[in-house]
Amino acid sequence: MKKRVLITLYDMEIGGIERSLVNMLEHFDYDRYEVDLLVFRHTGELLPMLTDRVRLLPEERGLAAYRKSIVECVKDGQLLSAIVRMGCKYGSRLKALRHPVNRRDAGAGYIQMQLVSKYMARIQPRRRERYHAAISFSWPHDYTARNVRADVKIAWIHTDYSVLAVDRELDLNMWQSFDFLASVSPACTRSFLSRYPELEGRVVEIENIQSPSFVRAMADEGGVPPEMADDPEDGAGEKPFRIVSVGRLSYAKGFDLAARALRLLHDRGLAHIRWYIVGFGSMEAELKELAAELGLRDSFRLLGKKANPYPYMKAADLYVQPSRYEGKAVVVTEAQILGKPVLVADYPTAASQVTDGVDGYICPSGPEGLADAIERLVRDRGALDRVAEGARRRDYGNADELKKLYHMMA
């Protein structure tokens, strides 16, 4: 008899966590497990990419409220959800005053996520079905811990906890409700245990599942994107050098640092460099304004949300991840799968993903560090070719990582 498994997450919007779930479900052992997927709100371009071997549960009104704005909740008559969300919003601001941080996204914003996760779960009914295993693949972990009945509970850790201003005590009981905590990299494990050392015995490292054949097939769809194919030569008749980055337009991803690095590169006589950003998010207007202010309107290009970012990555001369912090960036590995030279900023978990000088480069973070590294690579194509060849020699298929998950669910 097959064992029943429930997997929960917020939505299927474009992101590394969601893409890694698509890959994991593609390789799951459906001869042994019957998998239900509970997506709180049925939104996102990755929703149609889910395998039909998983059972997507119907959207539930109460759970969808997690991903609605407070105004939407009021308009939809979900007044209790609106009140809870409002309380979490202002409560997080008070808590952030007691947890001062220098980064604008790590204080009240993250604590608000903690509060919403915790208190919204309390107004949801407990699920009647019982599962052999329940997997909280991403936020909200509190719902799976409190409202789901299962013999084994597993929560995924995708985040670098060393850079987040979390309220430790607020989440400790929640984490202790899980039998296992799946961490996507050794660096994520270290950062998590620096906050929660008492949970060391529950952590198991499981890499994000990759599907090289899928990435390469998607990259071959449609050829060079028109936004890049029509890029003119610069005033000196030099062919454009194309940098591509993929990610949400958020403070964590460091695209504002990328824009300032590009300005430095142009000032150094490298005006033929173009930087394409594939993604969407709350900083879009701010980044457009910054590009205009820096005189980069035609060189620093925000291409928006793309369900298939791989043709853009394939057309790049260099893939750059300028992030301030990451857990383990799925898109960096995908660029390596495509045989692209990769440059990543030295965020705390970078070395767990890129071997400097072998299959990519790690540079100091910030505009100066990025600009210096990019300039060296633009002027030394041999250095680009060496790490691209190093990436091509690696085997990125890792479906065997799922054996660790099956062992936890035994």
GROMACS .gro file of C-alpha atoms in nm:
model
  410
    1MET     CA    1   0.000   0.000   0.000
    2LYS     CA    2   0.132   0.344  -0.093
    3LYS     CA    3   0.218   0.588   0.183
    4ARG     CA    4   0.034   0.920   0.173
    5VAL     CA    5   0.244   1.237   0.169
    6LEU     CA    6   0.132   1.601   0.192
    7ILE     CA    7   0.353   1.885   0.068
    8THR     CA    8   0.264   2.246   0.152
    9LEU     CA    9   0.378   2.586   0.025
   10TYR     CA   10   0.236   2.933  -0.043
   11ASP     CA   11   0.216   2.950  -0.424
   12MET     CA   12   0.399   2.862  -0.747
   13GLU     CA   13   0.529   3.203  -0.844
   14ILE     CA   14   0.860   3.207  -1.029
   15GLY     CA   15   1.145   3.144  -0.787
   16GLY     CA   16   1.426   2.905  -0.708
   17ILE     CA   17   1.237   2.730  -0.427
   18GLU     CA   18   0.937   2.669  -0.649
   19ARG     CA   19   1.152   2.544  -0.938
   20SER     CA   20   1.332   2.303  -0.708
   21LEU     CA   21   0.993   2.167  -0.597
   22VAL     CA   22   0.892   2.112  -0.961
   23ASN     CA   23   1.214   1.914  -1.011
   24MET     CA   24   1.166   1.715  -0.691
   25LEU     CA   25   0.812   1.615  -0.784
   26GLU     CA   26   0.927   1.515  -1.132
   27HIS     CA   27   1.166   1.259  -0.979
   28PHE     CA   28   0.949   1.139  -0.688
   29ASP     CA   29   0.887   0.766  -0.641
   30TYR     CA   30   0.515   0.742  -0.714
   31ASP     CA   31   0.523   0.363  -0.694
   32ARG     CA   32   0.576   0.398  -0.319
   33TYR     CA   33   0.409   0.730  -0.238
   34GLU     CA   34   0.079   0.901  -0.309
   35VAL     CA   35   0.150   1.275  -0.302
   36ASP     CA   36  -0.096   1.557  -0.231
   37LEU     CA   37   0.020   1.914  -0.293
   38LEU     CA   38  -0.144   2.191  -0.090
   39VAL     CA   39  -0.072   2.526  -0.259
   40PHE     CA   40  -0.229   2.801  -0.052
   41ARG     CA   41  -0.303   3.025  -0.349
   42HIS     CA   42  -0.317   2.882  -0.700
   43THR     CA   43  -0.107   3.151  -0.864
   44GLY     CA   44   0.223   3.146  -1.046
   45GLU     CA   45   0.366   3.059  -1.386
   46LEU     CA   46   0.516   2.737  -1.249
   47LEU     CA   47   0.178   2.587  -1.157
   48PRO     CA   48   0.126   2.430  -1.505
   49MET     CA   49   0.474   2.275  -1.486
   50LEU     CA   50   0.375   2.042  -1.202
   51THR     CA   51   0.371   1.676  -1.295
   52ASP     CA   52   0.024   1.524  -1.328
   53ARG     CA   53   0.138   1.241  -1.100
   54VAL     CA   54   0.091   1.466  -0.798
   55ARG     CA   55  -0.262   1.549  -0.678
   56LEU     CA   56  -0.305   1.927  -0.656
   57LEU     CA   57  -0.561   1.993  -0.383
   58PRO     CA   58  -0.830   2.258  -0.444
   59GLU     CA   59  -0.753   2.612  -0.332
   60GLU     CA   60  -0.903   2.689   0.010
   61ARG     CA   61  -1.038   3.035   0.081
   62GLY     CA   62  -0.886   3.066   0.427
   63LEU     CA   63  -0.540   2.961   0.311
   64ALA     CA   64  -0.548   3.187   0.006
   65ALA     CA   65  -0.579   3.481   0.247
   66TYR     CA   66  -0.215   3.430   0.347
   67ARG     CA   67  -0.113   3.564   0.004
   68LYS     CA   68  -0.371   3.841  -0.026
   69SER     CA   69  -0.319   4.200   0.075
   70ILE     CA   70  -0.511   4.326   0.376
   71VAL     CA   71  -0.730   4.531   0.140
   72GLU     CA   72  -0.809   4.218  -0.065
   73CYS     CA   73  -0.908   4.032   0.251
   74VAL     CA   74  -1.150   4.311   0.345
   75LYS     CA   75  -1.299   4.323  -0.005
   76ASP     CA   76  -1.345   3.945  -0.002
   77GLY     CA   77  -1.523   3.956   0.333
   78GLN     CA   78  -1.239   3.781   0.518
   79LEU     CA   79  -1.246   4.026   0.806
   80LEU     CA   80  -1.086   3.798   1.065
   81SER     CA   81  -0.792   3.736   0.833
   82ALA     CA   82  -0.764   4.110   0.771
   83ILE     CA   83  -0.760   4.182   1.145
   84VAL     CA   84  -0.493   3.918   1.208
   85ARG     CA   85  -0.281   4.045   0.919
   86MET     CA   86  -0.313   4.404   1.041
   87GLY     CA   87  -0.214   4.303   1.393
   88CYS     CA   88   0.090   4.119   1.259
   89LYS     CA   89   0.192   4.420   1.052
   90TYR     CA   90   0.198   4.661   1.345
   91GLY     CA   91   0.320   4.401   1.592
   92SER     CA   92   0.623   4.334   1.372
   93ARG     CA   93   0.715   4.702   1.375
   94LEU     CA   94   0.717   4.705   1.754
   95LYS     CA   95   0.925   4.387   1.765
   96ALA     CA   96   1.170   4.525   1.509
   97LEU     CA   97   1.243   4.816   1.741
   98ARG     CA   98   1.376   4.559   1.988
   99HIS     CA   99   1.576   4.382   1.714
  100PRO     CA  100   1.752   4.673   1.537
  101VAL     CA  101   1.921   4.584   1.208
  102ASN     CA  102   2.096   4.779   0.936
  103ARG     CA  103   1.925   4.609   0.643
  104ARG     CA  104   1.581   4.723   0.552
  105ASP     CA  105   1.441   4.378   0.467
  106ALA     CA  106   1.566   4.180   0.765
  107GLY     CA  107   1.382   4.344   1.052
  108ALA     CA  108   1.011   4.419   1.051
  109GLY     CA  109   0.953   4.247   0.716
  110TYR     CA  110   1.085   3.911   0.825
  111ILE     CA  111   0.933   3.930   1.172
  112GLN     CA  112   0.600   4.010   1.007
  113MET     CA  113   0.633   3.687   0.807
  114GLN     CA  114   0.692   3.500   1.133
  115LEU     CA  115   0.386   3.654   1.296
  116VAL     CA  116   0.160   3.599   0.995
  117SER     CA  117   0.272   3.237   0.973
  118LYS     CA  118   0.200   3.178   1.340
  119TYR     CA  119  -0.127   3.363   1.397
  120MET     CA  120  -0.295   3.292   1.064
  121ALA     CA  121  -0.246   2.921   1.136
  122ARG     CA  122  -0.446   2.960   1.455
  123ILE     CA  123  -0.759   3.072   1.271
  124GLN     CA  124  -0.744   2.784   1.020
  125PRO     CA  125  -0.924   2.455   1.083
  126ARG     CA  126  -0.715   2.145   1.144
  127ARG     CA  127  -0.707   1.908   0.848
  128ARG     CA  128  -0.918   1.595   0.885
  129GLU     CA  129  -0.700   1.370   0.670
  130ARG     CA  130  -0.406   1.191   0.827
  131TYR     CA  131  -0.086   1.146   0.630
  132HIS     CA  132   0.216   0.928   0.677
  133ALA     CA  133   0.440   1.231   0.613
  134ALA     CA  134   0.385   1.606   0.587
  135ILE     CA  135   0.649   1.822   0.419
  136SER     CA  136   0.649   2.198   0.469
  137PHE     CA  137   0.857   2.284   0.164
  138SER     CA  138   0.852   2.658   0.225
  139TRP     CA  139   0.661   2.906   0.435
  140PRO     CA  140   0.431   2.880   0.623
  141HIS     CA  141   0.583   2.612   0.849
  142ASP     CA  142   0.348   2.693   1.138
  143TYR     CA  143   0.047   2.570   0.942
  144THR     CA  144   0.200   2.228   0.878
  145ALA     CA  145   0.327   2.203   1.236
  146ARG     CA  146  -0.007   2.294   1.393
  147ASN     CA  147  -0.287   2.204   1.151
  148VAL     CA  148  -0.171   1.889   0.972
  149ARG     CA  149  -0.190   1.539   1.118
  150ALA     CA  150   0.102   1.319   1.013
  151ASP     CA  151   0.326   1.046   1.153
  152VAL     CA  152   0.638   1.225   1.030
  153LYS     CA  153   0.680   1.599   0.978
  154ILE     CA  154   0.961   1.757   0.776
  155ALA     CA  155   1.038   2.126   0.717
  156TRP     CA  156   1.273   2.262   0.451
  157ILE     CA  157   1.539   2.525   0.524
  158HIS     CA  158   1.622   2.734   0.214
  159THR     CA  159   1.744   3.049   0.391
  160ASP     CA  160   2.072   3.183   0.527
  161TYR     CA  161   1.969   3.247   0.887
  162SER     CA  162   2.293   3.427   0.970
  163VAL     CA  163   2.167   3.738   0.791
  164LEU     CA  164   1.807   3.743   0.915
  165ALA     CA  165   1.685   3.924   1.225
  166VAL     CA  166   1.459   3.644   1.342
  167ASP     CA  167   1.279   3.632   1.673
  168ARG     CA  168   1.439   3.306   1.787
  169GLU     CA  169   1.195   3.221   2.063
  170LEU     CA  170   0.896   3.290   1.841
  171ASP     CA  171   0.987   3.001   1.610
  172LEU     CA  172   1.166   2.757   1.840
  173ASN     CA  173   0.853   2.565   1.943
  174MET     CA  174   0.743   2.551   1.581
  175TRP     CA  175   1.075   2.400   1.466
  176GLN     CA  176   1.058   2.149   1.752
  177SER     CA  177   0.726   2.022   1.613
  178PHE     CA  178   0.912   1.876   1.313
  179ASP     CA  179   1.087   1.540   1.324
  180PHE     CA  180   1.339   1.645   1.059
  181LEU     CA  181   1.467   1.971   0.910
  182ALA     CA  182   1.595   1.943   0.552
  183SER     CA  183   1.871   2.195   0.478
  184VAL     CA  184   1.972   2.264   0.117
  185SER     CA  185   2.344   2.319   0.183
  186PRO     CA  186   2.614   2.289   0.452
  187ALA     CA  187   2.627   2.669   0.473
  188CYS     CA  188   2.250   2.686   0.536
  189THR     CA  189   2.292   2.421   0.805
  190ARG     CA  190   2.566   2.616   0.981
  191SER     CA  191   2.371   2.942   0.970
  192PHE     CA  192   2.052   2.777   1.099
  193LEU     CA  193   2.231   2.599   1.383
  194SER     CA  194   2.402   2.923   1.483
  195ARG     CA  195   2.051   3.035   1.585
  196TYR     CA  196   1.906   2.700   1.689
  197PRO     CA  197   2.195   2.480   1.814
  198GLU     CA  198   1.958   2.257   2.012
  199LEU     CA  199   1.806   2.131   1.684
  200GLU     CA  200   2.128   1.988   1.543
  201GLY     CA  201   2.008   1.628   1.570
  202ARG     CA  202   1.708   1.697   1.345
  203VAL     CA  203   1.891   1.852   1.049
  204VAL     CA  204   1.955   1.648   0.733
  205GLU     CA  205   2.118   1.804   0.427
  206ILE     CA  206   1.931   1.748   0.098
  207GLU     CA  207   2.048   1.943  -0.206
  208ASN     CA  208   1.795   2.111  -0.433
  209ILE     CA  209   1.698   1.855  -0.695
  210GLN     CA  210   1.822   1.953  -1.040
  211SER     CA  211   1.703   1.835  -1.381
  212PRO     CA  212   1.980   1.911  -1.635
  213SER     CA  213   1.785   1.769  -1.929
  214PHE     CA  214   1.487   1.994  -1.851
  215VAL     CA  215   1.703   2.307  -1.815
  216ARG     CA  216   1.885   2.241  -2.144
  217ALA     CA  217   1.564   2.163  -2.332
  218MET     CA  218   1.396   2.482  -2.207
  219ALA     CA  219   1.705   2.686  -2.299
  220ASP     CA  220   1.678   2.567  -2.659
  221GLU     CA  221   1.324   2.698  -2.700
  222GLY     CA  222   1.300   2.997  -2.935
  223GLY     CA  223   1.666   3.084  -2.984
  224VAL     CA  224   1.815   3.416  -2.871
  225PRO     CA  225   1.543   3.633  -2.708
  226PRO     CA  226   1.455   3.939  -2.919
  227GLU     CA  227   1.537   4.177  -2.632
  228MET     CA  228   1.897   4.057  -2.661
  229ALA     CA  229   1.922   3.973  -3.031
  230ASP     CA  230   1.854   4.333  -3.136
  231ASP     CA  231   2.112   4.485  -2.903
  232PRO     CA  232   2.320   4.729  -3.113
  233GLU     CA  233   2.696   4.770  -3.105
  234ASP     CA  234   2.834   5.056  -2.898
  235GLY     CA  235   2.968   5.383  -3.039
  236ALA     CA  236   3.308   5.226  -3.107
  237GLY     CA  237   3.152   4.943  -3.305
  238GLU     CA  238   3.220   4.685  -3.032
  239LYS     CA  239   2.989   4.386  -2.997
  240PRO     CA  240   2.784   4.397  -2.674
  241PHE     CA  241   2.904   4.189  -2.381
  242ARG     CA  242   2.592   4.041  -2.222
  243ILE     CA  243   2.555   3.985  -1.850
  244VAL     CA  244   2.239   3.811  -1.726
  245SER     CA  245   2.103   3.782  -1.371
  246VAL     CA  246   1.779   3.610  -1.267
  247GLY     CA  247   1.585   3.664  -0.947
  248ARG     CA  248   1.320   3.855  -0.760
  249LEU     CA  249   1.367   4.230  -0.760
  250SER     CA  250   1.434   4.250  -0.389
  251TYR     CA  251   1.698   4.396  -0.161
  252ALA     CA  252   1.848   4.051  -0.097
  253LYS     CA  253   1.931   3.996  -0.465
  254GLY     CA  254   2.153   4.305  -0.485
  255PHE     CA  255   2.044   4.433  -0.826
  256ASP     CA  256   2.094   4.790  -0.706
  257LEU     CA  257   2.458   4.695  -0.649
  258ALA     CA  258   2.467   4.555  -1.003
  259ALA     CA  259   2.346   4.885  -1.150
  260ARG     CA  260   2.614   5.079  -0.965
  261ALA     CA  261   2.877   4.826  -1.074
  262LEU     CA  262   2.770   4.871  -1.436
  263ARG     CA  263   2.808   5.248  -1.403
  264LEU     CA  264   3.167   5.196  -1.283
  265LEU     CA  265   3.238   4.963  -1.576
  266HIS     CA  266   3.109   5.215  -1.829
  267ASP     CA  267   3.322   5.484  -1.664
  268ARG     CA  268   3.623   5.257  -1.717
  269GLY     CA  269   3.564   5.250  -2.090
  270LEU     CA  270   3.357   4.930  -2.105
  271ALA     CA  271   3.040   5.089  -2.241
  272HIS     CA  272   2.966   4.781  -2.452
  273ILE     CA  273   2.857   4.585  -2.143
  274ARG     CA  274   2.481   4.528  -2.112
  275TRP     CA  275   2.320   4.386  -1.799
  276TYR     CA  276   1.985   4.207  -1.830
  277ILE     CA  277   1.776   4.131  -1.522
  278VAL     CA  278   1.508   3.862  -1.554
  279GLY     CA  279   1.256   3.880  -1.271
  280PHE     CA  280   0.990   4.081  -1.092
  281GLY     CA  281   0.937   4.221  -0.747
  282SER     CA  282   0.885   4.514  -0.516
  283MET     CA  283   1.200   4.704  -0.622
  284GLU     CA  284   1.110   4.736  -0.991
  285ALA     CA  285   1.024   5.107  -0.984
  286GLU     CA  286   1.323   5.185  -0.764
  287LEU     CA  287   1.563   5.000  -0.995
  288LYS     CA  288   1.425   5.173  -1.304
  289GLU     CA  289   1.470   5.509  -1.134
  290LEU     CA  290   1.825   5.417  -1.032
  291ALA     CA  291   1.916   5.307  -1.385
  292ALA     CA  292   1.788   5.639  -1.524
  293GLU     CA  293   1.973   5.835  -1.256
  294LEU     CA  294   2.297   5.653  -1.345
  295GLY     CA  295   2.248   5.707  -1.718
  296LEU     CA  296   2.200   5.335  -1.782
  297ARG     CA  297   1.847   5.329  -1.918
  298ASP     CA  298   1.961   5.147  -2.235
  299SER     CA  299   2.228   4.929  -2.072
  300PHE     CA  300   2.070   4.805  -1.747
  301ARG     CA  301   1.751   4.637  -1.859
  302LEU     CA  302   1.472   4.493  -1.648
  303LEU     CA  303   1.306   4.228  -1.862
  304GLY     CA  304   1.028   4.136  -1.620
  305LYS     CA  305   0.882   3.803  -1.522
  306LYS     CA  306   0.966   3.511  -1.753
  307ALA     CA  307   0.826   3.162  -1.709
  308ASN     CA  308   1.124   3.036  -1.908
  309PRO     CA  309   1.440   3.232  -1.816
  310TYR     CA  310   1.676   2.978  -1.969
  311PRO     CA  311   1.707   3.120  -2.325
  312TYR     CA  312   1.820   3.448  -2.165
  313MET     CA  313   2.079   3.264  -1.958
  314LYS     CA  314   2.198   3.067  -2.259
  315ALA     CA  315   2.251   3.390  -2.457
  316ALA     CA  316   2.468   3.541  -2.181
  317ASP     CA  317   2.843   3.589  -2.203
  318LEU     CA  318   2.850   3.586  -1.823
  319TYR     CA  319   2.597   3.497  -1.554
  320VAL     CA  320   2.628   3.711  -1.239
  321GLN     CA  321   2.462   3.665  -0.898
  322PRO     CA  322   2.518   3.996  -0.712
  323SER     CA  323   2.313   3.892  -0.405
  324ARG     CA  324   2.364   4.023  -0.056
  325TYR     CA  325   2.262   3.681   0.076
  326GLU     CA  326   2.127   3.349  -0.050
  327GLY     CA  327   2.041   3.007   0.086
  328LYS     CA  328   2.153   2.811  -0.216
  329ALA     CA  329   2.068   2.985  -0.542
  330VAL     CA  330   1.908   2.730  -0.775
  331VAL     CA  331   1.960   2.961  -1.073
  332VAL     CA  332   2.340   2.963  -1.027
  333THR     CA  333   2.350   2.586  -1.069
  334GLU     CA  334   2.117   2.615  -1.369
  335ALA     CA  335   2.359   2.860  -1.533
  336GLN     CA  336   2.639   2.611  -1.472
  337ILE     CA  337   2.427   2.334  -1.625
  338LEU     CA  338   2.409   2.550  -1.939
  339GLY     CA  339   2.789   2.576  -1.942
  340LYS     CA  340   2.791   2.947  -1.866
  341PRO     CA  341   3.078   3.121  -1.685
  342VAL     CA  342   2.941   3.225  -1.346
  343LEU     CA  343   3.039   3.506  -1.110
  344VAL     CA  344   2.883   3.528  -0.765
  345ALA     CA  345   2.928   3.781  -0.487
  346ASP     CA  346   3.085   3.647  -0.169
  347TYR     CA  347   2.761   3.617   0.027
  348PRO     CA  348   2.799   3.376   0.322
  349THR     CA  349   2.685   3.061   0.136
  350ALA     CA  350   2.863   3.127  -0.197
  351ALA     CA  351   3.148   2.881  -0.143
  352SER     CA  352   2.901   2.595  -0.093
  353GLN     CA  353   2.792   2.636  -0.454
  354VAL     CA  354   3.087   2.765  -0.657
  355THR     CA  355   3.447   2.643  -0.644
  356ASP     CA  356   3.635   2.965  -0.710
  357GLY     CA  357   3.840   2.945  -1.029
  358VAL     CA  358   3.714   2.597  -1.118
  359ASP     CA  359   3.345   2.616  -1.213
  360GLY     CA  360   3.290   2.986  -1.146
  361TYR     CA  361   3.431   3.286  -0.964
  362ILE     CA  362   3.356   3.445  -0.627
  363CYS     CA  363   3.421   3.817  -0.589
  364PRO     CA  364   3.387   4.074  -0.309
  365SER     CA  365   3.030   4.198  -0.284
  366GLY     CA  366   2.932   4.555  -0.362
  367PRO     CA  367   2.969   4.773  -0.672
  368GLU     CA  368   3.350   4.795  -0.662
  369GLY     CA  369   3.402   4.422  -0.608
  370LEU     CA  370   3.160   4.329  -0.883
  371ALA     CA  371   3.301   4.584  -1.127
  372ASP     CA  372   3.662   4.479  -1.066
  373ALA     CA  373   3.584   4.110  -1.121
  374ILE     CA  374   3.372   4.172  -1.431
  375GLU     CA  375   3.639   4.397  -1.582
  376ARG     CA  376   3.903   4.125  -1.539
  377LEU     CA  377   3.680   3.868  -1.705
  378VAL     CA  378   3.579   4.095  -1.994
  379ARG     CA  379   3.945   4.161  -2.066
  380ASP     CA  380   4.046   3.794  -2.026
  381ARG     CA  381   3.814   3.569  -2.226
  382GLY     CA  382   4.037   3.273  -2.141
  383ALA     CA  383   3.932   3.306  -1.777
  384LEU     CA  384   3.567   3.288  -1.885
  385ASP     CA  385   3.631   2.980  -2.098
  386ARG     CA  386   3.813   2.796  -1.817
  387VAL     CA  387   3.527   2.807  -1.568
  388ALA     CA  388   3.268   2.743  -1.840
  389GLU     CA  389   3.457   2.425  -1.928
  390GLY     CA  390   3.479   2.339  -1.559
  391ALA     CA  391   3.102   2.371  -1.529
  392ARG     CA  392   3.043   2.158  -1.839
  393ARG     CA  393   3.255   1.876  -1.694
  394ARG     CA  394   3.039   1.846  -1.382
  395ASP     CA  395   2.739   1.618  -1.353
  396TYR     CA  396   2.458   1.820  -1.196
  397GLY     CA  397   2.201   1.541  -1.188
  398ASN     CA  398   2.128   1.459  -0.824
  399ALA     CA  399   1.796   1.275  -0.807
  400ASP     CA  400   1.963   1.031  -0.565
  401GLU     CA  401   1.931   1.304  -0.300
  402LEU     CA  402   1.568   1.195  -0.269
  403LYS     CA  403   1.684   0.874  -0.103
  404LYS     CA  404   1.758   1.084   0.206
  405LEU     CA  405   1.397   1.205   0.207
  406TYR     CA  406   1.263   0.851   0.163
  407HIS     CA  407   1.477   0.740   0.458
  408MET     CA  408   1.324   1.014   0.676
  409MET     CA  409   0.975   0.902   0.571
  410ALA     CA  410   1.042   0.530   0.629
   0.00000   0.00000   0.00000
